[in-house]
Amino acid sequence: MAWAFKFHPAAAKDLYKLSKKNRPLGQAIINTHIPKITVNPHGVGFKKEGNLSHVRGYGFTYCGSSYRILYTIAQNSIRFIAFGIHDMAYRKATGRV
């Protein structure tokens, strides 16, 4: 059973921009990666350390680039915080939590 989820307003904008630049990437995130996270958020994402210790990160590679989806888990819902290329996603997440 999939968990309920919501997006930080800026994360929704991240996803829109990624999808606008590269439609197949956006479709892969929406159709493959988000569903994997919502089915088993504790199993697919890794807990981060330091000032993002309450955030989990899910990584995948697309066309040779490493992407991250960062999210938090609270009660029975997932909140997506940032989408993007590895380092950029972490920088964005730091300002959103």
Short mmCIF file of N, CA and C in Angstrom, two decimals:
data_model
loop_
_atom_site.label_atom_id
_atom_site.label_comp_id
_atom_site.label_asym_id
_atom_site.label_seq_id
_atom_site.Cartn_x
_atom_site.Cartn_y
_atom_site.Cartn_z
N MET A 1 0.84 -1.19 0.00
CA MET A 1 0.00 0.00 0.00
C MET A 1 0.88 1.25 0.00
N ALA A 2 0.59 2.16 -0.86
CA ALA A 2 1.39 3.38 -0.99
C ALA A 2 1.03 4.39 0.10
N TRP A 3 2.04 5.10 0.55
CA TRP A 3 1.85 6.15 1.54
C TRP A 3 1.30 7.40 0.84
N ALA A 4 0.63 8.23 1.63
CA ALA A 4 0.19 9.53 1.12
C ALA A 4 1.44 10.41 0.99
N PHE A 5 1.41 11.33 0.04
CA PHE A 5 2.57 12.21 -0.11
C PHE A 5 2.13 13.60 -0.53
N LYS A 6 3.04 14.55 -0.27
CA LYS A 6 2.83 15.93 -0.70
C LYS A 6 4.19 16.52 -1.04
N PHE A 7 4.15 17.66 -1.71
CA PHE A 7 5.37 18.31 -2.16
C PHE A 7 5.57 19.64 -1.45
N HIS A 8 6.80 19.93 -1.08
CA HIS A 8 7.17 21.28 -0.67
C HIS A 8 6.94 22.11 -1.94
N PRO A 9 6.39 23.32 -1.82
CA PRO A 9 6.12 24.12 -3.04
C PRO A 9 7.33 24.27 -3.96
N ALA A 10 8.51 24.45 -3.39
CA ALA A 10 9.71 24.60 -4.22
C ALA A 10 10.11 23.27 -4.85
N ALA A 11 9.81 22.15 -4.20
CA ALA A 11 10.11 20.83 -4.78
C ALA A 11 9.23 20.57 -5.99
N ALA A 12 7.98 21.00 -5.91
CA ALA A 12 7.09 20.86 -7.07
C ALA A 12 7.65 21.66 -8.24
N LYS A 13 8.20 22.82 -7.94
CA LYS A 13 8.80 23.65 -8.98
C LYS A 13 10.05 22.97 -9.55
N ASP A 14 10.86 22.33 -8.69
CA ASP A 14 12.03 21.58 -9.15
C ASP A 14 11.61 20.51 -10.16
N LEU A 15 10.58 19.75 -9.79
CA LEU A 15 10.11 18.66 -10.64
C LEU A 15 9.58 19.19 -11.97
N TYR A 16 8.87 20.30 -11.91
CA TYR A 16 8.35 20.92 -13.13
C TYR A 16 9.51 21.34 -14.05
N LYS A 17 10.54 21.96 -13.48
CA LYS A 17 11.68 22.41 -14.29
C LYS A 17 12.44 21.24 -14.90
N LEU A 18 12.64 20.17 -14.09
CA LEU A 18 13.32 19.00 -14.64
C LEU A 18 12.52 18.39 -15.78
N SER A 19 11.19 18.32 -15.60
CA SER A 19 10.32 17.75 -16.62
C SER A 19 10.28 18.61 -17.88
N LYS A 20 10.35 19.91 -17.68
CA LYS A 20 10.31 20.82 -18.83
C LYS A 20 11.59 20.71 -19.65
N LYS A 21 12.74 20.58 -18.96
CA LYS A 21 14.02 20.45 -19.65
C LYS A 21 14.16 19.10 -20.33
N ASN A 22 13.69 18.05 -19.65
CA ASN A 22 13.91 16.69 -20.13
C ASN A 22 12.66 15.86 -19.81
N ARG A 23 11.75 15.83 -20.74
CA ARG A 23 10.46 15.15 -20.51
C ARG A 23 10.60 13.67 -20.10
N PRO A 24 11.48 12.88 -20.75
CA PRO A 24 11.63 11.49 -20.32
C PRO A 24 12.13 11.36 -18.87
N LEU A 25 12.99 12.27 -18.44
CA LEU A 25 13.45 12.27 -17.05
C LEU A 25 12.28 12.53 -16.11
N GLY A 26 11.48 13.53 -16.41
CA GLY A 26 10.31 13.84 -15.59
C GLY A 26 9.34 12.68 -15.52
N GLN A 27 9.13 12.02 -16.66
CA GLN A 27 8.24 10.86 -16.67
C GLN A 27 8.81 9.72 -15.85
N ALA A 28 10.12 9.51 -15.91
CA ALA A 28 10.75 8.46 -15.11
C ALA A 28 10.59 8.74 -13.61
N ILE A 29 10.76 9.99 -13.22
CA ILE A 29 10.60 10.35 -11.81
C ILE A 29 9.17 10.10 -11.37
N ILE A 30 8.22 10.58 -12.16
CA ILE A 30 6.80 10.48 -11.79
C ILE A 30 6.29 9.04 -11.86
N ASN A 31 6.66 8.30 -12.90
CA ASN A 31 6.10 6.97 -13.11
C ASN A 31 6.87 5.84 -12.44
N THR A 32 8.15 6.05 -12.14
CA THR A 32 8.96 4.97 -11.57
C THR A 32 9.47 5.28 -10.17
N HIS A 33 10.15 6.40 -10.01
CA HIS A 33 10.86 6.67 -8.76
C HIS A 33 9.95 7.11 -7.62
N ILE A 34 9.02 8.00 -7.86
CA ILE A 34 8.09 8.41 -6.79
C ILE A 34 7.26 7.21 -6.32
N PRO A 35 6.71 6.39 -7.22
CA PRO A 35 5.98 5.20 -6.74
C PRO A 35 6.84 4.25 -5.89
N LYS A 36 8.12 4.06 -6.25
CA LYS A 36 9.00 3.21 -5.44
C LYS A 36 9.13 3.76 -4.03
N ILE A 37 9.27 5.08 -3.93
CA ILE A 37 9.41 5.71 -2.61
C ILE A 37 8.11 5.59 -1.82
N THR A 38 6.98 5.83 -2.46
CA THR A 38 5.70 5.81 -1.73
C THR A 38 5.30 4.41 -1.26
N VAL A 39 5.79 3.38 -1.91
CA VAL A 39 5.48 2.01 -1.49
C VAL A 39 6.33 1.60 -0.28
N ASN A 40 7.60 1.99 -0.27
CA ASN A 40 8.50 1.57 0.81
C ASN A 40 9.50 2.69 1.12
N PRO A 41 9.07 3.77 1.76
CA PRO A 41 9.96 4.92 1.97
C PRO A 41 11.15 4.64 2.87
N HIS A 42 11.02 3.71 3.80
CA HIS A 42 12.13 3.38 4.69
C HIS A 42 13.14 2.46 4.01
N GLY A 43 12.68 1.69 3.03
CA GLY A 43 13.54 0.70 2.40
C GLY A 43 14.36 1.20 1.23
N VAL A 44 13.86 2.19 0.50
CA VAL A 44 14.58 2.63 -0.70
C VAL A 44 15.46 3.85 -0.46
N GLY A 45 15.13 4.67 0.51
CA GLY A 45 15.91 5.87 0.76
C GLY A 45 16.87 5.69 1.91
N PHE A 46 17.94 6.44 1.89
CA PHE A 46 18.94 6.37 2.95
C PHE A 46 18.87 7.60 3.82
N LYS A 47 18.99 7.38 5.12
CA LYS A 47 18.95 8.49 6.07
C LYS A 47 20.23 9.31 5.93
N LYS A 48 20.09 10.60 5.89
CA LYS A 48 21.21 11.51 5.73
C LYS A 48 21.82 11.84 7.09
N GLU A 49 22.95 12.51 7.08
CA GLU A 49 23.64 12.87 8.31
C GLU A 49 23.82 14.39 8.38
N GLY A 50 24.25 14.85 9.52
CA GLY A 50 24.51 16.27 9.72
C GLY A 50 23.24 17.08 9.83
N ASN A 51 23.22 18.26 9.21
CA ASN A 51 22.05 19.13 9.34
C ASN A 51 20.85 18.64 8.54
N LEU A 52 21.00 17.57 7.78
CA LEU A 52 19.88 16.95 7.07
C LEU A 52 19.58 15.56 7.65
N SER A 53 19.83 15.38 8.94
CA SER A 53 19.70 14.06 9.56
C SER A 53 18.28 13.53 9.59
N HIS A 54 17.30 14.39 9.47
CA HIS A 54 15.90 13.94 9.47
C HIS A 54 15.37 13.73 8.04
N VAL A 55 16.23 13.87 7.07
CA VAL A 55 15.86 13.75 5.65
C VAL A 55 16.37 12.40 5.12
N ARG A 56 15.61 11.83 4.20
CA ARG A 56 16.03 10.61 3.51
C ARG A 56 16.29 10.96 2.05
N GLY A 57 17.25 10.27 1.45
CA GLY A 57 17.59 10.53 0.06
C GLY A 57 17.50 9.27 -0.78
N TYR A 58 16.90 9.40 -1.92
CA TYR A 58 16.77 8.30 -2.88
C TYR A 58 17.56 8.70 -4.10
N GLY A 59 18.49 7.86 -4.52
CA GLY A 59 19.33 8.19 -5.66
C GLY A 59 19.09 7.30 -6.86
N PHE A 60 19.27 7.86 -8.03
CA PHE A 60 19.19 7.11 -9.27
C PHE A 60 20.04 7.81 -10.32
N THR A 61 20.41 7.06 -11.34
CA THR A 61 21.22 7.60 -12.43
C THR A 61 20.38 7.65 -13.69
N TYR A 62 20.49 8.76 -14.39
CA TYR A 62 19.77 8.93 -15.64
C TYR A 62 20.72 9.56 -16.64
N CYS A 63 20.95 8.88 -17.74
CA CYS A 63 21.86 9.36 -18.80
C CYS A 63 23.23 9.77 -18.26
N GLY A 64 23.75 8.99 -17.33
CA GLY A 64 25.08 9.24 -16.79
C GLY A 64 25.17 10.27 -15.69
N SER A 65 24.05 10.89 -15.31
CA SER A 65 24.05 11.87 -14.23
C SER A 65 23.37 11.28 -12.99
N SER A 66 23.90 11.61 -11.84
CA SER A 66 23.36 11.11 -10.58
C SER A 66 22.34 12.10 -10.02
N TYR A 67 21.12 11.64 -9.83
CA TYR A 67 20.04 12.48 -9.32
C TYR A 67 19.63 12.04 -7.93
N ARG A 68 19.08 12.97 -7.16
CA ARG A 68 18.57 12.67 -5.83
C ARG A 68 17.15 13.20 -5.68
N ILE A 69 16.36 12.43 -4.94
CA ILE A 69 15.04 12.86 -4.50
C ILE A 69 15.13 12.86 -2.98
N LEU A 70 14.94 14.00 -2.37
CA LEU A 70 15.04 14.12 -0.92
C LEU A 70 13.65 14.30 -0.33
N TYR A 71 13.40 13.59 0.77
CA TYR A 71 12.07 13.60 1.37
C TYR A 71 12.15 13.35 2.87
N THR A 72 11.08 13.69 3.56
CA THR A 72 10.94 13.39 4.98
C THR A 72 9.72 12.50 5.17
N ILE A 73 9.72 11.79 6.28
CA ILE A 73 8.59 10.93 6.62
C ILE A 73 8.04 11.41 7.95
N ALA A 74 6.75 11.70 7.98
CA ALA A 74 6.09 12.14 9.21
C ALA A 74 4.77 11.40 9.34
N GLN A 75 4.62 10.66 10.42
CA GLN A 75 3.43 9.84 10.66
C GLN A 75 3.18 8.94 9.46
N ASN A 76 2.12 9.14 8.74
CA ASN A 76 1.81 8.28 7.59
C ASN A 76 1.90 9.01 6.27
N SER A 77 2.76 10.01 6.18
CA SER A 77 2.88 10.73 4.91
C SER A 77 4.34 11.06 4.61
N ILE A 78 4.58 11.24 3.34
CA ILE A 78 5.91 11.58 2.83
C ILE A 78 5.83 13.00 2.29
N ARG A 79 6.86 13.78 2.58
CA ARG A 79 6.92 15.14 2.03
C ARG A 79 8.19 15.25 1.20
N PHE A 80 8.02 15.46 -0.09
CA PHE A 80 9.17 15.62 -0.98
C PHE A 80 9.71 17.03 -0.84
N ILE A 81 11.02 17.13 -0.62
CA ILE A 81 11.67 18.41 -0.34
C ILE A 81 12.45 18.95 -1.53
N ALA A 82 13.14 18.06 -2.25
CA ALA A 82 13.97 18.54 -3.37
C ALA A 82 14.18 17.44 -4.40
N PHE A 83 14.29 17.85 -5.65
CA PHE A 83 14.60 16.98 -6.78
C PHE A 83 15.75 17.64 -7.52
N GLY A 84 16.72 16.86 -7.97
CA GLY A 84 17.76 17.45 -8.78
C GLY A 84 19.02 16.62 -8.86
N ILE A 85 20.00 17.16 -9.56
CA ILE A 85 21.31 16.54 -9.65
C ILE A 85 21.89 16.53 -8.24
N HIS A 86 22.66 15.50 -7.95
CA HIS A 86 23.16 15.18 -6.61
C HIS A 86 23.45 16.40 -5.72
N ASP A 87 24.49 17.14 -6.00
CA ASP A 87 24.90 18.24 -5.11
C ASP A 87 23.87 19.36 -5.04
N MET A 88 23.26 19.67 -6.15
CA MET A 88 22.26 20.74 -6.18
C MET A 88 21.04 20.38 -5.32
N ALA A 89 20.62 19.14 -5.35
CA ALA A 89 19.46 18.72 -4.55
C ALA A 89 19.74 18.91 -3.07
N TYR A 90 20.94 18.58 -2.62
CA TYR A 90 21.29 18.74 -1.20
C TYR A 90 21.34 20.22 -0.83
N ARG A 91 21.89 21.05 -1.70
CA ARG A 91 21.92 22.50 -1.42
C ARG A 91 20.50 23.05 -1.29
N LYS A 92 19.63 22.64 -2.19
CA LYS A 92 18.23 23.10 -2.14
C LYS A 92 17.55 22.63 -0.87
N ALA A 93 17.77 21.39 -0.50
CA ALA A 93 17.11 20.81 0.68
C ALA A 93 17.53 21.52 1.96
N THR A 94 18.79 21.92 2.03
CA THR A 94 19.30 22.58 3.23
C THR A 94 18.50 23.86 3.52
N GLY A 95 18.14 24.58 2.49
CA GLY A 95 17.38 25.81 2.68
C GLY A 95 15.89 25.60 2.89
N ARG A 96 15.40 24.38 2.70
CA ARG A 96 13.95 24.12 2.77
C ARG A 96 13.51 23.41 4.03
N VAL A 97 14.44 22.95 4.83
CA VAL A 97 14.04 22.22 6.05
C VAL A 97 14.20 23.07 7.27
#
